[in-house]
CSV table of C-alpha atoms and ligand atoms in Angstrom, one decimal:
chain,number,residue,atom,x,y,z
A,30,UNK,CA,-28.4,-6.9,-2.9
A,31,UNK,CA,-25.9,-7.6,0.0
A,32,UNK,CA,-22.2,-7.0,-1.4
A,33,UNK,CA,-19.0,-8.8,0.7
A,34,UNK,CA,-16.0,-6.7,0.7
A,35,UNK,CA,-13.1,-7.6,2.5
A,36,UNK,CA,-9.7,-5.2,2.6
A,37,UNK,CA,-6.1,-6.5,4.5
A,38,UNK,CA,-6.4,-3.9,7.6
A,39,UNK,CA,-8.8,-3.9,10.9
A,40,UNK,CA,-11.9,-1.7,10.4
A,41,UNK,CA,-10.0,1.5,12.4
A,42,UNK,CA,-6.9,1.1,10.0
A,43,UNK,CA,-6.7,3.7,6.9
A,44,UNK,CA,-8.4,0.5,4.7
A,45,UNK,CA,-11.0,0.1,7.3
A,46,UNK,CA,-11.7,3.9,7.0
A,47,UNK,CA,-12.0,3.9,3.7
A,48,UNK,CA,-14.0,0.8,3.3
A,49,UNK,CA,-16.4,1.8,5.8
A,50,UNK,CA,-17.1,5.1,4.1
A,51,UNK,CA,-17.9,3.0,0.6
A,52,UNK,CA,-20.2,0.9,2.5
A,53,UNK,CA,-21.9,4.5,4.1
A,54,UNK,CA,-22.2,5.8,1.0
A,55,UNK,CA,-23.6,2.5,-1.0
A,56,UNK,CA,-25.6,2.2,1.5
A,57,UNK,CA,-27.2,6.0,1.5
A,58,UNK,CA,-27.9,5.7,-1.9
A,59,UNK,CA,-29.1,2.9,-2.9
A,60,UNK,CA,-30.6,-0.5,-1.3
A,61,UNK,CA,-27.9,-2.1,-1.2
A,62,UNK,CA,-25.8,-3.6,1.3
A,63,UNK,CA,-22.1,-4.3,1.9
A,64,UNK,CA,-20.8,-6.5,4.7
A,65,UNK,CA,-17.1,-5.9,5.4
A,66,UNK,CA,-14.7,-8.4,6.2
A,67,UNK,CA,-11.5,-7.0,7.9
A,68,UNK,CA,-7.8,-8.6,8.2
A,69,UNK,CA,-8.1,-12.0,9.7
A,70,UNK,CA,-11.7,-12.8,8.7
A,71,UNK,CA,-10.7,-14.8,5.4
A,72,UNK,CA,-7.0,-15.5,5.3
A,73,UNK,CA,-4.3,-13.2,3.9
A,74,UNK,CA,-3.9,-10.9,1.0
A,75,UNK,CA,-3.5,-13.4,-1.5
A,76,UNK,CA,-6.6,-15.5,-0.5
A,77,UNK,CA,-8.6,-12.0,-0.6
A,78,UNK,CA,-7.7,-12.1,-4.5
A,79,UNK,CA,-8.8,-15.5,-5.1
A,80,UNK,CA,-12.2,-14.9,-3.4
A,81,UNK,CA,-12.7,-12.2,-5.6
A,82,UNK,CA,-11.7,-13.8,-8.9
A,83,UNK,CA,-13.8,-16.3,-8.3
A,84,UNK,CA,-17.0,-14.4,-7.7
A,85,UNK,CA,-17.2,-15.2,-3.8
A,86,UNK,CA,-16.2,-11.2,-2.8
A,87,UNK,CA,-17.4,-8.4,-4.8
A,88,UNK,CA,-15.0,-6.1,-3.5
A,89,UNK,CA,-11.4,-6.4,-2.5
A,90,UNK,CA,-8.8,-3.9,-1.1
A,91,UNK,CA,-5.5,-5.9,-2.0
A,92,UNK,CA,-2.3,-3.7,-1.7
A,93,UNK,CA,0.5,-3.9,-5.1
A,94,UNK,CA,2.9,-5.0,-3.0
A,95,UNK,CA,1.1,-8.5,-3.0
A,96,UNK,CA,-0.5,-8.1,-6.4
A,97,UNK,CA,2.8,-8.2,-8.4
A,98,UNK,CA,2.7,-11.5,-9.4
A,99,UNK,CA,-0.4,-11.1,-11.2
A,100,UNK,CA,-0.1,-7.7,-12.6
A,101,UNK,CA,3.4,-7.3,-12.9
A,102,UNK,CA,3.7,-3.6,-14.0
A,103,UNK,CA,1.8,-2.8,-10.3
A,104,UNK,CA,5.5,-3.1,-9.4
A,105,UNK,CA,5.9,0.2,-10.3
A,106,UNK,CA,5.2,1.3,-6.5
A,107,UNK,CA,8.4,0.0,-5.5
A,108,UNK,CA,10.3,1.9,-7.8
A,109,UNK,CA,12.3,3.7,-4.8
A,110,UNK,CA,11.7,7.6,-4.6
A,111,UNK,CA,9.8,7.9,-7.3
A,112,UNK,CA,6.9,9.0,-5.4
A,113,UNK,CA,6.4,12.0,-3.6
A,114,UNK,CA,6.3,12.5,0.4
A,115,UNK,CA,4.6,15.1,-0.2
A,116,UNK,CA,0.7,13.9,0.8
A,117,UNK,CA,-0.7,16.8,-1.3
A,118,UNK,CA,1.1,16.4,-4.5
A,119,UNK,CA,0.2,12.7,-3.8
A,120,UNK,CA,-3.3,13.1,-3.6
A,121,UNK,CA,-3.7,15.1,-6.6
A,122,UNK,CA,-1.7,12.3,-8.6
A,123,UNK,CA,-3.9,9.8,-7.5
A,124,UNK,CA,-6.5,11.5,-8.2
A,125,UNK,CA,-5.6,12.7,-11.7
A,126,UNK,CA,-2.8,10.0,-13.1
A,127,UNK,CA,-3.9,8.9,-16.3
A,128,UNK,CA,-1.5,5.9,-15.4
A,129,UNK,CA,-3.7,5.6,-12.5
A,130,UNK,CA,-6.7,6.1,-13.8
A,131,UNK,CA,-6.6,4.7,-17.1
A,132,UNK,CA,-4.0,2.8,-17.9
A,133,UNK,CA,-4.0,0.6,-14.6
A,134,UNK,CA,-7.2,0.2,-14.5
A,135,UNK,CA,-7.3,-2.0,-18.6
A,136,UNK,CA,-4.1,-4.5,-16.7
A,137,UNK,CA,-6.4,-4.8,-13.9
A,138,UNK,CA,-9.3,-5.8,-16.3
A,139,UNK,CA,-7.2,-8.3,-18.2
A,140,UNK,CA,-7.1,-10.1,-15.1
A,141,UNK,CA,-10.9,-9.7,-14.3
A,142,UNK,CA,-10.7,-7.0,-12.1
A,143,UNK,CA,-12.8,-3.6,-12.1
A,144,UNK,CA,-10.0,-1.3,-10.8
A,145,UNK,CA,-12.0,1.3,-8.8
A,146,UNK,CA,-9.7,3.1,-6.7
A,147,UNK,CA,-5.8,3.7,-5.7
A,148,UNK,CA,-4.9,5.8,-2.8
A,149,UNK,CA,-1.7,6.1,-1.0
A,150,UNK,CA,-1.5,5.1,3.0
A,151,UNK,CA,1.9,7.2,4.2
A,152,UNK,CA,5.1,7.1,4.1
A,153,UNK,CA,6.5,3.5,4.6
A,154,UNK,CA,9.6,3.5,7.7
A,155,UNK,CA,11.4,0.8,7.9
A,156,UNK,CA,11.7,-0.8,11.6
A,157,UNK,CA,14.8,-3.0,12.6
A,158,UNK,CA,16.3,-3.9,15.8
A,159,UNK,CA,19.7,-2.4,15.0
A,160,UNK,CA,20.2,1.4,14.0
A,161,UNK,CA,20.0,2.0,10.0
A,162,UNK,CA,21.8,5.2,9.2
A,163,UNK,CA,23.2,3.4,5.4
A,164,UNK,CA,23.0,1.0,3.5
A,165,UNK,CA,25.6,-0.6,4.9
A,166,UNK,CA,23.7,-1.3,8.1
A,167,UNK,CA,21.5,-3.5,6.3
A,168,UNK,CA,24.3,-6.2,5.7
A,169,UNK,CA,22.9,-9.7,7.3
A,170,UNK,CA,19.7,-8.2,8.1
A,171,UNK,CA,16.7,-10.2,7.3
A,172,UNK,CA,14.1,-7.5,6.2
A,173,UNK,CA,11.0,-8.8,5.4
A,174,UNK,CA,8.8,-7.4,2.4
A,175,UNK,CA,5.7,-8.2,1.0
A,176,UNK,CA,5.5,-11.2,-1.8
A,177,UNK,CA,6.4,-8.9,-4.6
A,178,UNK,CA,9.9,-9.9,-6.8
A,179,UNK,CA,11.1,-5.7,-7.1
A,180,UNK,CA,10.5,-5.4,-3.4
A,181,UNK,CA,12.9,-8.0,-3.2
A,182,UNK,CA,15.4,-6.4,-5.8
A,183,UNK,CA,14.9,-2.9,-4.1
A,184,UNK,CA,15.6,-4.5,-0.9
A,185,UNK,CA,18.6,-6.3,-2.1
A,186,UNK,CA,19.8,-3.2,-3.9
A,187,UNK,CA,19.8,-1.4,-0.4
A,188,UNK,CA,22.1,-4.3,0.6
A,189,UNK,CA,19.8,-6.2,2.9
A,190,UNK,CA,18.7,-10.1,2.5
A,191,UNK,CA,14.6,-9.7,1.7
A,192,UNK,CA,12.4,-12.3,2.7
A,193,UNK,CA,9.2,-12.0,1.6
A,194,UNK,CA,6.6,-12.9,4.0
A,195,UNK,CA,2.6,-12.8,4.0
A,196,UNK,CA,1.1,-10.3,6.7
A,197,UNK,CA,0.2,-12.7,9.1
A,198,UNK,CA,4.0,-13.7,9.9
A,199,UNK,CA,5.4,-10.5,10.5
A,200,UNK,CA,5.5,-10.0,14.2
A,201,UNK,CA,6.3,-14.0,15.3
A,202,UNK,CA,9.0,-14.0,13.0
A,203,UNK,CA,10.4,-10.5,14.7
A,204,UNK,CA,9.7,-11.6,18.0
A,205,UNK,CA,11.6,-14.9,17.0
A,206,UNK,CA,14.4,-13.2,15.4
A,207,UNK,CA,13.8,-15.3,11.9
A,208,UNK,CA,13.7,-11.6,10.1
A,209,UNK,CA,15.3,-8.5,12.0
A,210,UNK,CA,13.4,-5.9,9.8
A,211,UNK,CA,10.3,-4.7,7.9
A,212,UNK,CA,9.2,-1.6,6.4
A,213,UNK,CA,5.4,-0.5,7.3
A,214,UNK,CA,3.9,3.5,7.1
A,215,UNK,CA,3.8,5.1,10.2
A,216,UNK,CA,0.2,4.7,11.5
A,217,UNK,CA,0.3,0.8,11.2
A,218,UNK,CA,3.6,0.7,13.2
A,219,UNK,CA,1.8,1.7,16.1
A,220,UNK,CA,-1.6,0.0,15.4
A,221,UNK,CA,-0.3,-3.7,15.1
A,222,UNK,CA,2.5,-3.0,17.7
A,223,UNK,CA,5.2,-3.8,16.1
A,224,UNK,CA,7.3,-1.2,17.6
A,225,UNK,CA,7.3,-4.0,20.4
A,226,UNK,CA,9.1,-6.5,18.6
A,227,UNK,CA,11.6,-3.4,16.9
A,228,UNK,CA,13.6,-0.6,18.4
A,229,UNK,CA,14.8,1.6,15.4
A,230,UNK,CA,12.4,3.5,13.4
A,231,UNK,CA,14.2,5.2,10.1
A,232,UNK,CA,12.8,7.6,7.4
A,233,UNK,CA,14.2,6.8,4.4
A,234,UNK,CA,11.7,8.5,2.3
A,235,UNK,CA,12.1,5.5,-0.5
A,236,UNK,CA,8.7,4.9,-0.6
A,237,UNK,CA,4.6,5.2,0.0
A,238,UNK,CA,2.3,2.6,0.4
A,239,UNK,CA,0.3,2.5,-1.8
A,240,UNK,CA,-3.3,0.3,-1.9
A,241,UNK,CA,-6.0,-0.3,-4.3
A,242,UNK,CA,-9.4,-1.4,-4.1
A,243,UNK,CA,-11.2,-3.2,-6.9
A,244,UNK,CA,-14.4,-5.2,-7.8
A,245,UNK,CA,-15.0,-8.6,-9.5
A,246,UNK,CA,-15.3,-7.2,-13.4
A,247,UNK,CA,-17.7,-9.8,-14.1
A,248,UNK,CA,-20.1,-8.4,-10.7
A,249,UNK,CA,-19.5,-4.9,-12.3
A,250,UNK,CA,-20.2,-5.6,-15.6
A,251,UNK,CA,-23.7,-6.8,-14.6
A,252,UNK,CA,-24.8,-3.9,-12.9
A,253,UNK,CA,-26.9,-1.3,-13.7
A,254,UNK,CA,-25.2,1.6,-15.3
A,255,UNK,CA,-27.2,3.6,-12.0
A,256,UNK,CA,-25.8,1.0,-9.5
A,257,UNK,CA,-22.3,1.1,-11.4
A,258,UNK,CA,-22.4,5.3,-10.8
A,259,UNK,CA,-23.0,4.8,-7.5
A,260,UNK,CA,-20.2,2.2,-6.6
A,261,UNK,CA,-17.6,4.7,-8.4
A,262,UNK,CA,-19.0,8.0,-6.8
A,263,UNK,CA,-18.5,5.9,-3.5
A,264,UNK,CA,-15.1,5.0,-4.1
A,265,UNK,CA,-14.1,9.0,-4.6
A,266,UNK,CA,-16.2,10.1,-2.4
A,267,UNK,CA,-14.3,7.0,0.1
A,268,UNK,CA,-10.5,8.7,-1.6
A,269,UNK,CA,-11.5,11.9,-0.4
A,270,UNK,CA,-12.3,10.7,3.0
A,271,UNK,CA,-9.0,8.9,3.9
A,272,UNK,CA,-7.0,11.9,1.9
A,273,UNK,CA,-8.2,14.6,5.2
A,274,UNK,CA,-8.4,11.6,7.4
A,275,UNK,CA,-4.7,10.7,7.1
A,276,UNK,CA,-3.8,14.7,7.6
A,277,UNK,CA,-1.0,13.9,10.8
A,278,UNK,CA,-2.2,10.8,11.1
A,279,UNK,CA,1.7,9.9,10.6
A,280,UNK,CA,2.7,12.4,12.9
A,281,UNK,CA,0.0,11.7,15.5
A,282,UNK,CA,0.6,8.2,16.2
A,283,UNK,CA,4.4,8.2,15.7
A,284,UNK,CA,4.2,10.6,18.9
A,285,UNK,CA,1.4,7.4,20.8
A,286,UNK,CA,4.7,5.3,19.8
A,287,UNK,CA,7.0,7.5,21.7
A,288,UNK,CA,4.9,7.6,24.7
A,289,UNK,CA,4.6,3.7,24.7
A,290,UNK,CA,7.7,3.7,24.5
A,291,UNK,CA,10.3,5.9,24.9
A,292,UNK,CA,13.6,3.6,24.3
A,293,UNK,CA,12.5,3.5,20.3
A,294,UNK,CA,15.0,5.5,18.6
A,295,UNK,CA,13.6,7.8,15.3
A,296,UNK,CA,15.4,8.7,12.6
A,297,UNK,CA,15.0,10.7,9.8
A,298,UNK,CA,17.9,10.2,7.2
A,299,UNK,CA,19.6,13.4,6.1
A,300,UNK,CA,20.5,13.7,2.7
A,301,UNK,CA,23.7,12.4,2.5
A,302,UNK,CA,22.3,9.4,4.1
A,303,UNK,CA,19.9,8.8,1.7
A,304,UNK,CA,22.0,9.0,-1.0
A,305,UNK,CA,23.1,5.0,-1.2
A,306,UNK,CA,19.4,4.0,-1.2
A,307,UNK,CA,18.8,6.7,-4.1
A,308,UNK,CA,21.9,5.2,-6.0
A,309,UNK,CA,19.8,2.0,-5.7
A,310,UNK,CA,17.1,3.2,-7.3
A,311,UNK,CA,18.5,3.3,-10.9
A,312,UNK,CA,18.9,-0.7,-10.7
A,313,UNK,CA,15.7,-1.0,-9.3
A,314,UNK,CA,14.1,0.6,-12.1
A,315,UNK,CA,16.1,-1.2,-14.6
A,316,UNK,CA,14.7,-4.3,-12.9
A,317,UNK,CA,11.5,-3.2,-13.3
A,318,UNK,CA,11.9,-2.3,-16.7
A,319,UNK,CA,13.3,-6.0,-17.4
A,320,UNK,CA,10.2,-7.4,-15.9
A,321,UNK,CA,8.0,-5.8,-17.3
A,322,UNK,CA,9.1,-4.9,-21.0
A,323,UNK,CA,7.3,-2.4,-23.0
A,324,UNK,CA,4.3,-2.0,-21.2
A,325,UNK,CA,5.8,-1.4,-17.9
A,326,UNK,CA,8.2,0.9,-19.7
A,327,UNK,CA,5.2,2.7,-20.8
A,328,UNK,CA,3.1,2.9,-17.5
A,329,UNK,CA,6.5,4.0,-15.8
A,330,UNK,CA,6.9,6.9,-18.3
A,331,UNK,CA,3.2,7.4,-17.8
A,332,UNK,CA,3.3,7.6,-14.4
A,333,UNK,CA,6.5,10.5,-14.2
A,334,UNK,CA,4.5,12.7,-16.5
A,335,UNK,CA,1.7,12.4,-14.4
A,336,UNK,CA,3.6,12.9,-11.4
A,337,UNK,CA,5.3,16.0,-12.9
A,338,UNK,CA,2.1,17.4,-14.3
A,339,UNK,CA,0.4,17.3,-10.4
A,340,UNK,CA,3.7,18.7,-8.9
A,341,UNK,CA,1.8,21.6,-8.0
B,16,6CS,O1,2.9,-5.0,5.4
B,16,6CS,C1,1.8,-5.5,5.1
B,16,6CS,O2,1.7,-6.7,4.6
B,16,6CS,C2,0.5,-4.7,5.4
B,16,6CS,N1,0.8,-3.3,5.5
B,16,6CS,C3,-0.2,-2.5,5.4
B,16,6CS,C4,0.0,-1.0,5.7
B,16,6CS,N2,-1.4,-2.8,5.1
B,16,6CS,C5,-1.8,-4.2,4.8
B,16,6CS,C6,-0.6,-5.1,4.4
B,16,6CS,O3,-0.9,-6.4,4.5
């Protein structure tokens, strides 16, 4: 059979990666086939979703941070620092979360969605057009997020006006001055150029984007249990892949950034910088836990055992 799967990234983005080694692998073993639609091909995020609900996509790489309004406890991921920047301990969670694993994958269900993989894509910086060394600095500044409601509390919590803004509207509205801020992991910064329409690149170390990439459960369902092995083995084998792929990848391309262009300042917060965007994070999660009630409450506690239990 010929399978459609379409991701929000270009084919050489950490997405495109990973869905290309799915379709290699699907394709080695078995006779199937899988046509790959990249970023621009079938409208935004949210469109992506409604292809695959309805049956027209069989695959679907659609990010939390636009899936919020349908799964609300996906929120989670914006919970500020409570993932790791460590990329090994992140790995291993990913790979061994029973939040992840399990317990994400029966919300995604309810909503007919075969959850078949989540896998983190770096460190998100945020990118602004005036220096960010506090909270403070974000007074006034339009900082655009992705359509989720606790990226919006998280961002007001750091003191900044959110706006939340599909993909597709990012750079025009920087280069027009309609948002003065966004917050993007390193790699994609310098892929989609935005570090032309920015000149301040801050670590914060609030967050990591995080991505998933599911089937249509009712496509699933139907296949063989042989055929239903090899789609899962393709999406671990497709984890593993981006895991050594993205080894400085960060680092790597922050340095192409600094050689385009030189005038873009870097920051890394110290501690004692960080500390009003970790006093947000208490609220956030409060937010988050009004949301979301007891389930979320129990996919958040979930999801620190897990993260304590793959510390090391
Ligand atoms: O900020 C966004 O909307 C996009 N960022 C990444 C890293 N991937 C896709 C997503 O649409």
């Amino acid at each position: 059979d010929s399978w459609k799967y379409a991701f929000e990234e270009s084919l050489t983005e950490v997405q495109g990666v990973y869905a290309t080694k799915f379709k290699e692998e699907i394709e080695k073993n078995s006779d199937n086939e899988i046509q790959l639609f990249p970023y621009g091909t079938l409208g935004e995020s949210a469109d992506l979703m409604e292809q695959t609900q309805a049956g027209i996509l069989q695959f679907v790489d659609q990010s939390p941070g636009f899936t919020g309004a349908l799964i609300p406890e996906a929120q989670v991921f914006f919970v500020p620092y409570l993932l790791p920047t460590d990329q090994k301990h992140l790995a291993r969670f990913f790979r061994e979360s029973k939040a992840i694993n399990n317990d994400f994958k029966d919300l995604y269900a309810e909503q007919g969605l075969e959850l078949l993989q989540m896998f983190p894509e770096g460190e998100v910086a945020m990118t602004t057009k005036e220096p960010v060394n506090s909270c403070e600095d974000l007074n006034e500044v339009k900082f655009r997020v992705m359509t989720n409601p606790l990226l919006v509390e998280a961002y007001k919590a750091f003191g900044a006006t959110p706006t939340p803004l599909p993909w597709g509207e990012v750079y025009g509205s920087l280069q027009t001055n309609i948002i003065q801020g966004q917050e993007n992991p390193t790699f994609y910064l310098y892929s989609t150029k935005l570090y032309e329409v920015t000149d301040y690149i801050t670590y914060t170390g609030h967050s990591n984007f995080t991505t998933a990439v599911m089937a249509n459960k009712e496509f699933f369902d139907g296949l063989s249990d042989a055929d239903k092995k090899i789609v899962q083995d393709a999406a671990k084998a497709a984890f593993e892949h981006i895991v050594v792929y993205q080894d400085g990848l960060a680092q790597q391309e922050l340095k192409k950034i600094k050689e385009t262009k030189p005038s873009m300042t870097v920051t890394v917060l110290s501690e004692e910088q960080r500390s009003c965007f970790k006093d947000a994070a208490g609220d956030v999660e409060a937010k988050f836990i009004e949301m979301t009630g007891d389930r979320g409450t129990a996919i958040l506690k979930q999801f620190k055992a897990d993260l304590a239990a793959t510390a090391q």
